[in-house]
Amino acid sequence: MTDYLLLLVGTVLVNNFVLVQFLGLCPFMGVSSRTETAIGMSFATVFVMTIASLLSYLVTTYLLVPLNLEYLTTMSFILVIAVVVQFTEMVVHKTSASLYRLLGIFLPLITTNCAVLGVALLNLRLQHGFFESIIYGFGAALGFSLVLVMFSAMREKLANADVPTPFKGTAIAMITAGLMSLAFLGFSGLVKI
Amino acid sequence: MNILLAILVLGSIAALFGALLGYASVRFKVDADPIVDQLDALLPQTQCGQCGYPGCKPYAQAVADGEAINKCAPGGEDTIKKIADLMGVEVQPLDESHSQGDIAQSNRPKVAFVIEEDCIGCTKCIQACPVDAIIGAAKQMHTIIIDECTGCDLCVAPCPVDCIEMRELPDTIHNWQWDLASIPVKQLD
């Protein structure tokens, strides 16, 4: 149990996917201009990442490894992720039309969020078991959501701030992201896994 | 042989997922885009056409297709804010070109007023009124039902003798708004 908890905390804070491993930067910059969108994106990503890491574990362990087809991992993972994203899109469209409208193009673009493929491949490389894979995927998505929502809150404040002209817009956002990344370095060494 | 197995495995995964998605697309089918009806419900239904569309429903359709949300003058900022919430876009100030000039500046509710001695009874303003707030008949003097008038300004232009003007409503306890009498604040750069 402690192992799982440590794995979760370690993935969320210490090895944060966005700010420490630099995965999933596109949605991090793209959907962070409003907190509302960021929260919606976070929920969708948590769902997709958790399910995708679960399914990709099953596909590898019970299909690819017994048949000696490990070279197909990346391809089959992409297939898995695409299906999960499509499924999520349908569910979101059905359940919340306004969230669907808010997320717009970024919902199908979760497919190309490298953090999702990254978590599946890292699960494989770190030789995680069934529950570890799920927790790792969930933790990675939670970490992604955490920094995405925090970052969007900061960007909303920045929109009203008196920023010098050369730094306006994306430039100040990049600097903010860099500073956040530095701040997250403070977590390194908190959990050793 | 190995290649065939690989193709078979990937193919079967794809077929399985395809079936899943096919089922999901039936299960989670979205009937129609209700956004136009929701937008239409937010608009004031004066059918005044100041937005440049023939009425509220066509404008709702246009907003759903990506038209600017700030063209409804009778709805004012309140409606713009509600539309912005629904569409998930930023609130924009009312587009001045779609509001009635001085009315937008003074922000006070106005109604049309027929200067009755000049009225020739041409009925052109009656045809223009979207809310049937003008009564009168041919060759008879017209007048405005103040309670019905939305201040949409559409009757002013058709009048051949310019006998309609927009007048501010007198303050009564029913329409007095304390926030309109605020102290003007100017931002200095």
Tab-separated table of C-alpha atoms in Angstrom:
chain	number	residue	atom	x	y	z
A	1	MET	CA	0.000	0.000	0.000
A	2	THR	CA	2.791	2.411	0.975
A	3	ASP	CA	4.529	1.567	-2.270
A	4	TYR	CA	1.481	2.547	-4.254
A	5	LEU	CA	1.079	5.778	-2.311
A	6	LEU	CA	4.742	6.633	-2.799
A	7	LEU	CA	4.427	5.844	-6.500
A	8	LEU	CA	1.413	8.142	-6.748
A	9	VAL	CA	3.044	11.043	-4.896
A	10	GLY	CA	6.253	10.486	-6.792
A	11	THR	CA	4.482	10.643	-10.143
A	12	VAL	CA	2.341	13.649	-9.273
A	13	LEU	CA	4.991	15.840	-7.668
A	14	VAL	CA	8.536	14.559	-7.998
A	15	ASN	CA	8.525	13.217	-11.550
A	16	ASN	CA	5.794	15.524	-12.745
A	17	PHE	CA	5.163	14.740	-16.392
A	18	VAL	CA	4.934	18.321	-17.562
A	19	LEU	CA	7.392	20.245	-15.465
A	20	VAL	CA	10.070	17.630	-14.802
A	21	GLN	CA	9.802	15.216	-17.726
A	22	PHE	CA	8.568	17.831	-20.214
A	23	LEU	CA	5.838	15.685	-21.723
A	24	GLY	CA	2.486	17.051	-22.821
A	25	LEU	CA	3.634	20.636	-23.255
A	26	CYS	CA	1.265	21.325	-26.160
A	27	PRO	CA	-1.996	21.173	-24.177
A	28	PHE	CA	-0.145	22.717	-21.224
A	29	MET	CA	0.334	25.866	-23.315
A	30	GLY	CA	-2.737	25.467	-25.485
A	31	VAL	CA	-5.627	25.095	-23.050
A	32	SER	CA	-4.272	27.010	-20.099
A	33	SER	CA	-5.617	30.446	-20.965
A	34	ARG	CA	-8.855	29.856	-19.027
A	35	THR	CA	-9.256	27.892	-15.810
A	36	GLU	CA	-12.600	26.463	-16.858
A	37	THR	CA	-11.164	24.888	-20.007
A	38	ALA	CA	-8.129	23.702	-18.099
A	39	ILE	CA	-10.303	21.876	-15.565
A	40	GLY	CA	-12.349	20.241	-18.327
A	41	MET	CA	-9.190	19.197	-20.136
A	42	SER	CA	-7.815	17.826	-16.879
A	43	PHE	CA	-10.809	15.568	-16.326
A	44	ALA	CA	-10.676	14.291	-19.900
A	45	THR	CA	-6.933	13.658	-19.639
A	46	VAL	CA	-7.213	11.853	-16.287
A	47	PHE	CA	-9.816	9.564	-17.792
A	48	VAL	CA	-7.884	8.931	-20.979
A	49	MET	CA	-4.502	8.398	-19.326
A	50	THR	CA	-5.790	6.000	-16.684
A	51	ILE	CA	-7.779	3.885	-19.110
A	52	ALA	CA	-5.026	4.001	-21.731
A	53	SER	CA	-2.344	2.812	-19.314
A	54	LEU	CA	-4.638	0.023	-18.110
A	55	LEU	CA	-5.479	-1.135	-21.626
A	56	SER	CA	-1.935	-0.841	-22.888
A	57	TYR	CA	-0.740	-2.978	-19.976
A	58	LEU	CA	-3.304	-5.640	-20.852
A	59	VAL	CA	-2.403	-5.535	-24.534
A	60	THR	CA	1.317	-5.892	-23.835
A	61	THR	CA	1.102	-8.564	-21.170
A	62	TYR	CA	-1.556	-10.810	-22.615
A	63	LEU	CA	-1.131	-10.273	-26.333
A	64	LEU	CA	2.212	-8.916	-27.442
A	65	VAL	CA	4.617	-10.585	-25.006
A	66	PRO	CA	3.220	-14.161	-25.315
A	67	LEU	CA	3.280	-13.856	-29.107
A	68	ASN	CA	6.766	-12.303	-29.222
A	69	LEU	CA	5.454	-9.194	-30.918
A	70	GLU	CA	7.041	-6.589	-28.636
A	71	TYR	CA	8.077	-4.520	-31.639
A	72	LEU	CA	4.409	-3.677	-32.128
A	73	THR	CA	4.069	-1.936	-28.762
A	74	THR	CA	4.188	1.666	-29.982
A	75	MET	CA	1.776	0.955	-32.803
A	76	SER	CA	-0.741	-0.871	-30.655
A	77	PHE	CA	-0.450	1.779	-27.916
A	78	ILE	CA	-1.316	4.481	-30.422
A	79	LEU	CA	-4.301	2.405	-31.475
A	80	VAL	CA	-5.403	2.006	-27.855
A	81	ILE	CA	-5.003	5.717	-27.103
A	82	ALA	CA	-6.867	6.770	-30.225
A	83	VAL	CA	-9.791	4.535	-29.319
A	84	VAL	CA	-9.939	5.751	-25.719
A	85	VAL	CA	-9.833	9.370	-26.871
A	86	GLN	CA	-12.586	8.796	-29.408
A	87	PHE	CA	-14.668	7.118	-26.759
A	88	THR	CA	-14.081	10.001	-24.321
A	89	GLU	CA	-15.050	12.487	-27.001
A	90	MET	CA	-18.352	10.726	-27.584
A	91	VAL	CA	-19.099	10.567	-23.866
A	92	VAL	CA	-18.241	14.233	-23.316
A	93	HIS	CA	-20.306	15.272	-26.323
A	94	LYS	CA	-23.250	13.366	-24.930
A	95	THR	CA	-22.948	14.433	-21.321
A	96	SER	CA	-21.809	18.056	-21.521
A	97	ALA	CA	-22.304	19.993	-24.734
A	98	SER	CA	-20.765	23.165	-23.317
A	99	LEU	CA	-17.630	21.363	-22.131
A	100	TYR	CA	-17.392	19.760	-25.566
A	101	ARG	CA	-17.566	23.218	-27.130
A	102	LEU	CA	-15.022	24.638	-24.669
A	103	LEU	CA	-12.463	21.928	-25.282
A	104	GLY	CA	-12.992	22.049	-29.029
A	105	ILE	CA	-10.073	20.732	-31.012
A	106	PHE	CA	-8.044	19.889	-27.899
A	107	LEU	CA	-10.249	16.949	-27.053
A	108	PRO	CA	-9.326	14.864	-30.129
A	109	LEU	CA	-5.815	16.228	-29.786
A	110	ILE	CA	-5.353	14.294	-26.521
A	111	THR	CA	-4.423	11.519	-28.949
A	112	THR	CA	-1.282	13.423	-29.820
A	113	ASN	CA	-0.562	14.374	-26.213
A	114	CYS	CA	2.830	12.742	-25.877
A	115	ALA	CA	2.283	12.308	-22.141
A	116	VAL	CA	-0.365	9.672	-22.870
A	117	LEU	CA	1.886	7.588	-25.094
A	118	GLY	CA	4.746	8.428	-22.723
A	119	VAL	CA	2.969	6.956	-19.725
A	120	ALA	CA	2.199	3.743	-21.599
A	121	LEU	CA	5.781	3.333	-22.787
A	122	LEU	CA	7.246	4.281	-19.405
A	123	ASN	CA	5.018	1.689	-17.751
A	124	LEU	CA	6.610	-0.862	-20.030
A	125	ARG	CA	10.157	0.355	-19.459
A	126	LEU	CA	9.772	0.558	-15.670
A	127	GLN	CA	8.206	-2.949	-15.731
A	128	HIS	CA	5.164	-1.900	-13.751
A	129	GLY	CA	2.578	-4.465	-12.755
A	130	PHE	CA	-1.162	-4.175	-13.295
A	131	PHE	CA	-2.030	-1.885	-10.376
A	132	GLU	CA	1.251	-0.005	-10.642
A	133	SER	CA	0.443	0.768	-14.271
A	134	ILE	CA	-2.968	2.132	-13.368
A	135	ILE	CA	-1.583	4.207	-10.500
A	136	TYR	CA	1.269	5.468	-12.626
A	137	GLY	CA	-1.136	6.523	-15.387
A	138	PHE	CA	-3.545	8.087	-12.909
A	139	GLY	CA	-0.733	9.870	-11.072
A	140	ALA	CA	0.777	11.177	-14.279
A	141	ALA	CA	-2.602	12.574	-15.318
A	142	LEU	CA	-3.162	14.011	-11.853
A	143	GLY	CA	0.207	15.749	-12.001
A	144	PHE	CA	-0.606	17.040	-15.459
A	145	SER	CA	-3.964	18.337	-14.221
A	146	LEU	CA	-2.426	19.943	-11.158
A	147	VAL	CA	0.113	21.996	-13.074
A	148	LEU	CA	-2.352	22.740	-15.877
A	149	VAL	CA	-4.933	24.196	-13.498
A	150	MET	CA	-2.305	26.070	-11.478
A	151	PHE	CA	-0.760	27.433	-14.645
A	152	SER	CA	-4.118	28.531	-16.045
A	153	ALA	CA	-4.935	30.317	-12.781
A	154	MET	CA	-1.638	32.178	-13.061
A	155	ARG	CA	-2.284	33.041	-16.677
A	156	GLU	CA	-5.677	34.455	-15.778
A	157	LYS	CA	-3.957	36.720	-13.249
A	158	LEU	CA	-1.278	37.577	-15.796
A	159	ALA	CA	-3.923	38.671	-18.282
A	160	ASN	CA	-4.684	41.611	-16.003
A	161	ALA	CA	-1.102	42.279	-14.973
A	162	ASP	CA	0.941	45.147	-16.302
A	163	VAL	CA	3.380	43.094	-18.372
A	164	PRO	CA	6.126	44.904	-20.333
A	165	THR	CA	5.257	44.903	-24.039
A	166	PRO	CA	8.031	42.538	-25.253
A	167	PHE	CA	6.887	39.899	-22.747
A	168	LYS	CA	3.164	40.096	-23.465
A	169	GLY	CA	1.212	36.952	-24.330
A	170	THR	CA	2.996	33.655	-24.838
A	171	ALA	CA	6.407	35.012	-23.822
A	172	ILE	CA	5.383	35.672	-20.225
A	173	ALA	CA	3.534	32.337	-20.196
A	174	MET	CA	6.745	30.546	-21.180
A	175	ILE	CA	8.668	32.348	-18.427
A	176	THR	CA	5.960	31.448	-15.917
A	177	ALA	CA	6.142	27.806	-16.990
A	178	GLY	CA	9.897	27.875	-16.550
A	179	LEU	CA	9.581	29.317	-13.059
A	180	MET	CA	6.977	26.693	-12.174
A	181	SER	CA	9.337	24.015	-13.411
A	182	LEU	CA	12.064	25.434	-11.157
A	183	ALA	CA	9.647	25.407	-8.244
A	184	PHE	CA	8.809	21.764	-8.888
A	185	LEU	CA	12.516	20.949	-8.739
A	186	GLY	CA	12.075	21.565	-5.022
A	187	PHE	CA	10.197	18.276	-4.813
A	188	SER	CA	13.095	16.213	-6.100
A	189	GLY	CA	14.349	13.853	-3.436
A	190	LEU	CA	10.990	13.880	-1.652
A	191	VAL	CA	10.275	10.328	-2.750
A	192	LYS	CA	12.872	7.843	-3.958
A	193	ILE	CA	11.488	5.258	-6.340
B	1	MET	CA	4.625	-16.317	-40.694
B	2	ASN	CA	5.559	-13.917	-37.940
B	3	ILE	CA	4.445	-10.993	-40.089
B	4	LEU	CA	1.112	-12.673	-40.693
B	5	LEU	CA	0.674	-13.160	-36.964
B	6	ALA	CA	1.476	-9.495	-36.346
B	7	ILE	CA	-1.036	-8.388	-38.934
B	8	LEU	CA	-3.604	-10.727	-37.471
B	9	VAL	CA	-3.052	-9.444	-33.927
B	10	LEU	CA	-3.169	-5.761	-34.870
B	11	GLY	CA	-6.125	-6.421	-37.131
B	12	SER	CA	-8.059	-8.164	-34.401
B	13	ILE	CA	-7.279	-5.399	-31.886
B	14	ALA	CA	-8.440	-2.830	-34.436
B	15	ALA	CA	-11.607	-4.815	-35.178
B	16	LEU	CA	-12.377	-5.138	-31.471
B	17	PHE	CA	-11.893	-1.434	-30.834
B	18	GLY	CA	-13.828	-0.591	-33.977
B	19	ALA	CA	-16.760	-2.608	-32.717
B	20	LEU	CA	-16.509	-0.873	-29.342
B	21	LEU	CA	-16.506	2.558	-30.957
B	22	GLY	CA	-19.365	1.574	-33.210
B	23	TYR	CA	-21.393	0.540	-30.202
B	24	ALA	CA	-20.436	3.733	-28.360
B	25	SER	CA	-21.444	5.930	-31.275
B	26	VAL	CA	-24.911	4.392	-31.168
B	27	ARG	CA	-25.112	4.389	-27.382
B	28	PHE	CA	-23.917	7.990	-26.952
B	29	LYS	CA	-25.633	9.423	-29.983
B	30	VAL	CA	-26.286	13.153	-29.702
B	31	ASP	CA	-29.711	13.844	-31.149
B	32	ALA	CA	-29.451	17.389	-32.380
B	33	ASP	CA	-27.460	20.471	-31.641
B	34	PRO	CA	-29.687	22.135	-29.063
B	35	ILE	CA	-27.395	25.151	-28.877
B	36	VAL	CA	-29.473	27.211	-31.310
B	37	ASP	CA	-32.604	26.774	-29.206
B	38	GLN	CA	-30.704	27.612	-26.039
B	39	LEU	CA	-29.310	30.769	-27.647
B	40	ASP	CA	-32.723	31.685	-28.985
B	41	ALA	CA	-34.122	31.412	-25.462
B	42	LEU	CA	-31.503	33.882	-24.198
B	43	LEU	CA	-32.235	36.508	-26.836
B	44	PRO	CA	-34.932	39.072	-25.985
B	45	GLN	CA	-37.278	38.038	-28.842
B	46	THR	CA	-37.931	41.598	-29.962
B	47	GLN	CA	-37.209	40.448	-33.539
B	48	CYS	CA	-35.857	43.961	-34.084
B	49	GLY	CA	-33.187	43.044	-36.595
B	50	GLN	CA	-30.586	45.453	-35.229
B	51	CYS	CA	-28.044	42.649	-35.259
B	52	GLY	CA	-28.283	42.523	-39.043
B	53	TYR	CA	-30.286	39.304	-39.067
B	54	PRO	CA	-34.014	39.048	-39.784
B	55	GLY	CA	-34.852	38.046	-36.226
B	56	CYS	CA	-33.697	36.441	-33.027
B	57	LYS	CA	-33.705	32.843	-34.257
B	58	PRO	CA	-31.540	33.554	-37.331
B	59	TYR	CA	-29.111	35.477	-35.117
B	60	ALA	CA	-29.038	32.548	-32.673
B	61	GLN	CA	-28.190	30.277	-35.613
B	62	ALA	CA	-25.471	32.696	-36.722
B	63	VAL	CA	-23.955	32.854	-33.224
B	64	ALA	CA	-23.933	29.067	-33.105
B	65	ASP	CA	-22.005	29.162	-36.393
B	66	GLY	CA	-19.441	31.539	-34.954
B	67	GLU	CA	-20.893	35.021	-35.474
B	68	ALA	CA	-19.892	37.732	-32.963
B	69	ILE	CA	-21.991	37.570	-29.797
B	70	ASN	CA	-22.167	41.306	-29.160
B	71	LYS	CA	-24.713	42.436	-31.726
B	72	CYS	CA	-27.926	42.281	-29.725
B	73	ALA	CA	-28.663	45.859	-28.689
B	74	PRO	CA	-32.007	45.280	-26.921
B	75	GLY	CA	-30.499	42.444	-24.894
B	76	GLY	CA	-27.621	44.579	-23.741
B	77	GLU	CA	-24.663	43.411	-21.693
B	78	ASP	CA	-26.738	40.993	-19.681
B	79	THR	CA	-27.599	38.929	-22.740
B	80	ILE	CA	-24.041	39.113	-24.044
B	81	LYS	CA	-22.782	37.743	-20.768
B	82	LYS	CA	-25.255	34.864	-20.822
B	83	ILE	CA	-24.379	34.022	-24.427
B	84	ALA	CA	-20.682	34.161	-23.566
B	85	ASP	CA	-21.256	31.715	-20.708
B	86	LEU	CA	-23.160	29.355	-22.960
B	87	MET	CA	-20.709	29.524	-25.842
B	88	GLY	CA	-17.618	29.484	-23.649
B	89	VAL	CA	-16.130	32.643	-25.116
B	90	GLU	CA	-15.015	35.916	-23.630
B	91	VAL	CA	-17.552	38.621	-22.821
B	92	GLN	CA	-17.321	41.443	-25.342
B	93	PRO	CA	-18.652	44.971	-25.051
B	94	LEU	CA	-21.763	45.706	-27.087
B	95	ASP	CA	-20.933	46.458	-30.707
B	96	GLU	CA	-21.671	50.179	-30.956
B	97	SER	CA	-22.612	49.990	-34.626
B	98	HIS	CA	-25.551	47.803	-33.663
B	99	SER	CA	-26.879	50.048	-30.938
B	100	GLN	CA	-28.717	53.282	-31.214
B	101	GLY	CA	-25.959	55.859	-30.883
B	102	ASP	CA	-26.956	58.204	-28.101
B	103	ILE	CA	-28.973	55.522	-26.346
B	104	ALA	CA	-25.853	53.454	-25.950
B	105	GLN	CA	-24.087	56.439	-24.480
B	106	SER	CA	-26.679	57.524	-21.988
B	107	ASN	CA	-27.604	53.935	-21.072
B	108	ARG	CA	-31.035	55.151	-19.942
B	109	PRO	CA	-34.053	53.218	-21.165
B	110	LYS	CA	-35.803	55.047	-23.970
B	111	VAL	CA	-39.058	54.693	-25.777
B	112	ALA	CA	-40.261	56.042	-29.080
B	113	PHE	CA	-42.539	59.081	-28.959
B	114	VAL	CA	-44.794	60.266	-31.778
B	115	ILE	CA	-45.086	64.026	-32.074
B	116	GLU	CA	-48.783	63.820	-32.710
B	117	GLU	CA	-49.401	67.131	-34.436
B	118	ASP	CA	-46.881	66.201	-37.173
B	119	CYS	CA	-48.140	62.659	-37.747
B	120	ILE	CA	-49.772	62.175	-41.162
B	121	GLY	CA	-51.042	58.666	-40.470
B	122	CYS	CA	-48.971	56.830	-43.055
B	123	THR	CA	-48.726	53.582	-41.003
B	124	LYS	CA	-45.091	53.067	-42.033
B	125	CYS	CA	-43.920	52.997	-38.427
B	126	ILE	CA	-46.603	50.435	-37.548
B	127	GLN	CA	-45.205	48.071	-40.161
B	128	ALA	CA	-41.686	48.599	-38.858
B	129	CYS	CA	-42.502	47.956	-35.206
B	130	PRO	CA	-41.379	44.435	-34.233
B	131	VAL	CA	-43.463	44.319	-31.060
B	132	ASP	CA	-46.724	45.961	-32.243
B	133	ALA	CA	-46.302	48.801	-29.816
B	134	ILE	CA	-47.727	51.429	-32.180
B	135	ILE	CA	-51.454	51.838	-32.583
B	136	GLY	CA	-53.186	53.824	-35.283
B	137	ALA	CA	-54.733	53.423	-38.715
B	138	ALA	CA	-54.308	54.968	-42.177
B	139	LYS	CA	-54.850	58.756	-42.126
B	140	GLN	CA	-55.284	58.546	-38.376
B	141	MET	CA	-52.786	59.801	-35.877
B	142	HIS	CA	-50.548	57.073	-34.387
B	143	THR	CA	-49.293	56.721	-30.901
B	144	ILE	CA	-46.929	54.478	-28.961
B	145	ILE	CA	-47.809	52.122	-26.140
B	146	ILE	CA	-44.988	52.948	-23.785
B	147	ASP	CA	-45.251	49.689	-21.866
B	148	GLU	CA	-44.802	47.654	-25.041
B	149	CYS	CA	-42.038	49.715	-26.658
B	150	THR	CA	-38.596	48.117	-26.371
B	151	GLY	CA	-36.737	51.204	-27.542
B	152	CYS	CA	-35.411	49.371	-30.571
B	153	ASP	CA	-35.348	52.495	-32.733
B	154	LEU	CA	-36.648	50.795	-35.875
B	155	CYS	CA	-39.674	53.076	-36.307
B	156	VAL	CA	-37.614	56.274	-36.451
B	157	ALA	CA	-36.096	55.769	-39.898
B	158	PRO	CA	-39.280	54.873	-41.860
B	159	CYS	CA	-41.198	57.976	-40.714
B	160	PRO	CA	-41.461	60.322	-43.735
B	161	VAL	CA	-42.081	63.429	-41.615
B	162	ASP	CA	-39.600	62.651	-38.827
B	163	CYS	CA	-42.239	62.892	-36.178
B	164	ILE	CA	-40.892	59.997	-34.064
B	165	GLU	CA	-38.171	60.647	-31.598
B	166	MET	CA	-36.599	58.575	-28.871
B	167	ARG	CA	-37.232	59.998	-25.422
B	168	GLU	CA	-35.828	58.878	-22.114
B	169	LEU	CA	-38.341	57.387	-19.766
B	170	PRO	CA	-39.010	59.566	-16.752
B	171	ASP	CA	-37.669	58.124	-13.529
B	172	THR	CA	-40.278	56.291	-11.535
B	173	ILE	CA	-39.901	53.888	-8.669
B	174	HIS	CA	-40.406	51.060	-11.170
B	175	ASN	CA	-37.588	51.848	-13.547
B	176	TRP	CA	-35.128	53.834	-11.455
B	177	GLN	CA	-31.746	52.140	-11.405
B	178	TRP	CA	-29.352	53.307	-8.765
B	179	ASP	CA	-26.241	52.075	-10.559
B	180	LEU	CA	-26.884	54.299	-13.572
B	181	ALA	CA	-26.462	57.379	-11.431
B	182	SER	CA	-22.943	56.476	-10.400
B	183	ILE	CA	-20.116	58.972	-10.250
B	184	PRO	CA	-18.144	58.881	-13.517
B	185	VAL	CA	-14.669	57.455	-13.039
B	186	LYS	CA	-11.924	58.224	-15.489
B	187	GLN	CA	-8.782	56.176	-15.863
B	188	LEU	CA	-5.652	58.278	-16.275
B	189	ASP	CA	-2.725	56.758	-18.169
